XYZ file of C-alpha atoms in Angstrom:
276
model
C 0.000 0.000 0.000
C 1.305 3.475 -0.619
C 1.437 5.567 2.026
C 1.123 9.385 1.550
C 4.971 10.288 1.733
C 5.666 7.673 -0.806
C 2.516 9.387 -2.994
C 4.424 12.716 -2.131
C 7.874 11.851 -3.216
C 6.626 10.099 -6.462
C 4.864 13.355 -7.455
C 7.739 15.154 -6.463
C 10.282 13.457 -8.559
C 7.522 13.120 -11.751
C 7.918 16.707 -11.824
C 11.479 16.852 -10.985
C 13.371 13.939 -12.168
C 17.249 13.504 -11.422
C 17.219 16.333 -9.012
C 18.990 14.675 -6.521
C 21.813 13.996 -8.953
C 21.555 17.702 -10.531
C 22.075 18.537 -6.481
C 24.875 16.637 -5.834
C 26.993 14.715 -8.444
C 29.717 17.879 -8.852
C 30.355 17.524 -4.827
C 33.808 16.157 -3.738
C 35.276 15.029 -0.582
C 38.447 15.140 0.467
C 40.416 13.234 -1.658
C 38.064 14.194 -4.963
C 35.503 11.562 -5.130
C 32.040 12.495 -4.918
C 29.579 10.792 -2.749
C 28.491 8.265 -5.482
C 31.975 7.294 -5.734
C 32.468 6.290 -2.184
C 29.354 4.248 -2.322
C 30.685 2.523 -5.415
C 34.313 2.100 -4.304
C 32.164 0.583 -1.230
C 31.133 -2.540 -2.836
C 33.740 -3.127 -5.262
C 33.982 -6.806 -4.733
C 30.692 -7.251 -5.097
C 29.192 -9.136 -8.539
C 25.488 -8.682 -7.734
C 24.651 -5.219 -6.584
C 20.847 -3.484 -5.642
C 20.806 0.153 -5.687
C 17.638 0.996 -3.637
C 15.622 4.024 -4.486
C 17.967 4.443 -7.674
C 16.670 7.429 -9.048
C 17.885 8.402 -12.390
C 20.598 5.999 -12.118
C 24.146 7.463 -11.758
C 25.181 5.372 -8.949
C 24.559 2.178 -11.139
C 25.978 3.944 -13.923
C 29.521 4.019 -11.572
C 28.841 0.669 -10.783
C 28.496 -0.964 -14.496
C 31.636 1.058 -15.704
C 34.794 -0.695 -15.908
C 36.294 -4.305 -16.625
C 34.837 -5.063 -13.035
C 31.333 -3.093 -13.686
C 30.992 -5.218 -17.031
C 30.970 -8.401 -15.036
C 28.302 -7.099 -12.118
C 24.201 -8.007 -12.463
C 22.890 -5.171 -11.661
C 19.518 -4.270 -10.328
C 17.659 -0.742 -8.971
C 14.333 0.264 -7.515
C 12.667 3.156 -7.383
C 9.278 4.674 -6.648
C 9.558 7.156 -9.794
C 8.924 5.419 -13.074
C 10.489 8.850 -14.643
C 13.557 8.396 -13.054
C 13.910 4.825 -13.771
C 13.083 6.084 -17.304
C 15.974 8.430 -17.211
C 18.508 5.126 -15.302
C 17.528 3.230 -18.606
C 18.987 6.180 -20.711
C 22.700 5.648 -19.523
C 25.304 3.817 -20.596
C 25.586 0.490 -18.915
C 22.792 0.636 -17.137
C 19.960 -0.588 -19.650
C 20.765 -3.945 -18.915
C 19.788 -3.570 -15.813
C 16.811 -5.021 -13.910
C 15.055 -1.808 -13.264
C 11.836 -2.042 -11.133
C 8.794 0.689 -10.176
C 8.870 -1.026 -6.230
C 8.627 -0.375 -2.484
C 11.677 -0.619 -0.421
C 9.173 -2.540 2.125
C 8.218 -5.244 -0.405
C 11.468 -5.996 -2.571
C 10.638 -7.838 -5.981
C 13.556 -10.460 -5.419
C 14.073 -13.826 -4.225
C 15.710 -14.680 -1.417
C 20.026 -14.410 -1.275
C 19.687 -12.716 -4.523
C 22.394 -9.997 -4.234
C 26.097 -9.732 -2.430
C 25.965 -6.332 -2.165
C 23.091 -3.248 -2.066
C 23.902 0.543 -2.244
C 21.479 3.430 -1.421
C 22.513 7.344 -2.054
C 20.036 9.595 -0.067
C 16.997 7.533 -0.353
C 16.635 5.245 2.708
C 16.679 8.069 5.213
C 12.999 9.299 3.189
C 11.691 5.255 3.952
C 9.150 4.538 6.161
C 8.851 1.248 8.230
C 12.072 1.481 8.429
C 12.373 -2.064 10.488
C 10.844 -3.781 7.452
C 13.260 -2.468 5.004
C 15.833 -3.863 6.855
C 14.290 -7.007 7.238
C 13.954 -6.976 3.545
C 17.219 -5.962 2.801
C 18.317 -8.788 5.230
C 16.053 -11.278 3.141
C 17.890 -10.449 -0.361
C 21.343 -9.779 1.045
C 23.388 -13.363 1.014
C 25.563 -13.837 4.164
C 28.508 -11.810 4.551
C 26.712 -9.359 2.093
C 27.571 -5.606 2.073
C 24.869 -2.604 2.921
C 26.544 0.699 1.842
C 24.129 3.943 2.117
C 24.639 7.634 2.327
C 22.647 9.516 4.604
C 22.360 13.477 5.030
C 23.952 14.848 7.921
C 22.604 18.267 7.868
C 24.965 21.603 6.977
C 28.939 21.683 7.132
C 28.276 24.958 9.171
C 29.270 28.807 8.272
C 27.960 28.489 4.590
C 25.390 28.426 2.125
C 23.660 25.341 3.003
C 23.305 26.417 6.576
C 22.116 30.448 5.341
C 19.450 28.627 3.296
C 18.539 25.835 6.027
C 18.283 28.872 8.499
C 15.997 30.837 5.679
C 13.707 28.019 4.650
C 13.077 26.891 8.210
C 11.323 30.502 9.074
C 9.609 30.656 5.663
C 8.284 26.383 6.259
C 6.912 27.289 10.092
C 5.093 30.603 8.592
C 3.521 28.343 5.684
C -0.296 26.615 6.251
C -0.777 23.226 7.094
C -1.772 22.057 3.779
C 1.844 23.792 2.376
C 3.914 21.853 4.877
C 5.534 18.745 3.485
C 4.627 15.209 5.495
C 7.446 13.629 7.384
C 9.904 11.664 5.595
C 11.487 8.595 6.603
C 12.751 7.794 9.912
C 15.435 9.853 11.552
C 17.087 6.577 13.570
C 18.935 5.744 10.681
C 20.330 9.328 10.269
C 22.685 8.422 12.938
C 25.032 5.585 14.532
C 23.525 4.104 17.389
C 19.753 4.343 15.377
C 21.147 2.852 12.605
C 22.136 -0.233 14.908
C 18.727 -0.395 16.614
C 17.132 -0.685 13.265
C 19.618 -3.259 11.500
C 20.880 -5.361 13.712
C 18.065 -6.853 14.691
C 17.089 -7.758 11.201
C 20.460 -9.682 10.793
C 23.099 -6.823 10.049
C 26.755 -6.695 11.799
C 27.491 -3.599 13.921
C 27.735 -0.499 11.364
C 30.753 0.783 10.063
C 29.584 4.726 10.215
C 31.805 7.779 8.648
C 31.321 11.700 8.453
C 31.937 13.248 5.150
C 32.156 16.863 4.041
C 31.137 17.330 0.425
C 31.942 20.180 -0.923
C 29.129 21.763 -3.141
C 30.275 24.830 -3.967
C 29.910 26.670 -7.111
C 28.470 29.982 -9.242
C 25.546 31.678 -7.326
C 23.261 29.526 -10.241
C 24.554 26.440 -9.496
C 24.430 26.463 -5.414
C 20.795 27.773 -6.119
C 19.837 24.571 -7.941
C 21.382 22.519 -5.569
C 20.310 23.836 -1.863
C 16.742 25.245 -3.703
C 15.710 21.190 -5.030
C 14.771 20.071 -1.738
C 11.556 18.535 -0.524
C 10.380 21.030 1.535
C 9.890 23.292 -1.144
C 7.113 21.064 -3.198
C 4.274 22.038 -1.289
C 5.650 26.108 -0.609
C 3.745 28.163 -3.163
C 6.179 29.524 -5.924
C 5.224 33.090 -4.936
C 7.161 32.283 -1.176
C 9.989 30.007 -2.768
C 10.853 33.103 -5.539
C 10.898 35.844 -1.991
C 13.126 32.618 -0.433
C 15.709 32.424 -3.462
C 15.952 36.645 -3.952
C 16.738 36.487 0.049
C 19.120 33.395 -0.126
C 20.649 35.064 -4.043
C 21.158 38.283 -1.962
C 22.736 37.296 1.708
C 24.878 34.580 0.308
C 26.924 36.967 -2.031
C 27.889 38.473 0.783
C 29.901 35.086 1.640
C 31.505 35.046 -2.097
C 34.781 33.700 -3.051
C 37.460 35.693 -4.918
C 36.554 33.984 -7.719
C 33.064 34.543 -7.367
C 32.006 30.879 -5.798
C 29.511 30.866 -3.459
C 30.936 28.441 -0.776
C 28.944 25.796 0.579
C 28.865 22.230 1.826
C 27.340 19.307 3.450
C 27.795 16.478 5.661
C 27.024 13.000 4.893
C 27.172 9.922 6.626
C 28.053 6.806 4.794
C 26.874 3.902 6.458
C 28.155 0.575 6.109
C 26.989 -3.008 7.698
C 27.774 -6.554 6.780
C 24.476 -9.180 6.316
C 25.326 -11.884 9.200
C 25.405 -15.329 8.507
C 22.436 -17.468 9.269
């Protein structure tokens, strides 16, 4: 059964397909890699990989490039049959087994896969205990469970002007403009994380804080802080006041070279399926 935040987020990305990609592909970490690339690099030796809540398929894109990438069966889900229309667009990636599916109700048999990814998408999930136990079903023993999580602003930047902004304009707004809840915060950090997977069959998690850097032209950090949820349901009279405010306060914080800084954490997750 769909529940209203998965009704919510499908509208959401049939109107804006690939935006989390558009967000956040050009952010690096330390080192250069962006946060798809340390999800890949995650399950390298993997052969049989599920990217859950896909999206418009760069992740599996990553994963199907390469001598090793040639040799993986690859599968994604995704509640968005635009963005799954998009995943079937790029290269490596159409032979895929790409599937309009809930995270709660996985289309696979048993032991199927060695190793599952997720980039920003199981931090939106509800019942998050039966995802797990899903997960835990498909996963083979010893498999790998690699996810990125937000972790909210790097601090003294864009992200956090525009998190500060959007929080006064989203408490002003009417009840019907609010957007539902999303997902379940426990797996947004360590010891949640844990409480949810462990009992489903996971190993302790492996958890790491990443800064991605995100910052760009004034255009570009527009399009990647203004893409977020909470702006669906705003009306586009109060999100065009919110980007002339954000536009207007964040030059102030401009770069010699004209860059608006800005960056976010992450939190890449990682925990191995126990044997049975």
């Amino acid at each position: 059964m769909t529940t209203v935040q998965e009704e919510f987020l499908r509208t959401f990305h049939a109107v804006h397909p690939a935006v989390t990609v558009q967000a956040m592909a050009h952010g690096r970490a330390e080192g250069g890699r962006s946060s798809y690339e340390i999800l890949r690099d995650r399950v390298a030796a993997c052969g049989r990989v599920l990217d859950l809540g896909c999206g418009d398929g760069l992740l599996l894109e990553l994963l199907a490039s390469g001598e090793a990438g040639a040799r993986r069966a690859l599968a994604g889900i995704d509640l968005s049959a635009e963005e799954l229309t998009l995943a079937r667009g790029r290269p490596g990636v159409g032979r895929a087994d790409l599937r309009v599916a809930r995270a709660q109700q996985l289309p696979f048999q048993d032991g199927w896969f060695d190793g599952c990814v997720s980039h920003m998408a199981l931090m939106l999930m509800s019942e998050a205990e039966q995802v797990a136990a899903e997960l835990a079903r498909v996963l083979e023993p010893g498999g790998t469970l690699a996810v990125v999580v937000g972790g909210g602003a790097a601090g003294g930047e864009a992200y956090e002007l525009f998190v500060r902004l959007l929080k006064l304009l989203f408490q002003a707004a009417p009840a019907e403009r609010r957007m539902p809840p999303l997902g379940d915060r426990r797996v947004r950090n360590r010891e949640g994380f844990d409480t949810v997977f462990r009992p489903a069959g996971f190993g302790p998690v492996e958890w790491e804080t990443v800064r991605i850097d995100l910052s760009g032209p004034p255009e570009r950090v527009w399009r990647t802080v203004g893409t977020t949820y909470d702006l669906g349901m705003l009306d586009p009279a109060v999100t065009a006041e919110l980007r002339a405010r954000f536009e207007t306060e964040s030059a102030a914080m401009a770069l010699p070279d004209g860059r608006i800084p800005c960056a976010m954490r992450v939190h890449v997750a990682t925990a191995v399926r126990r044997g049975s």
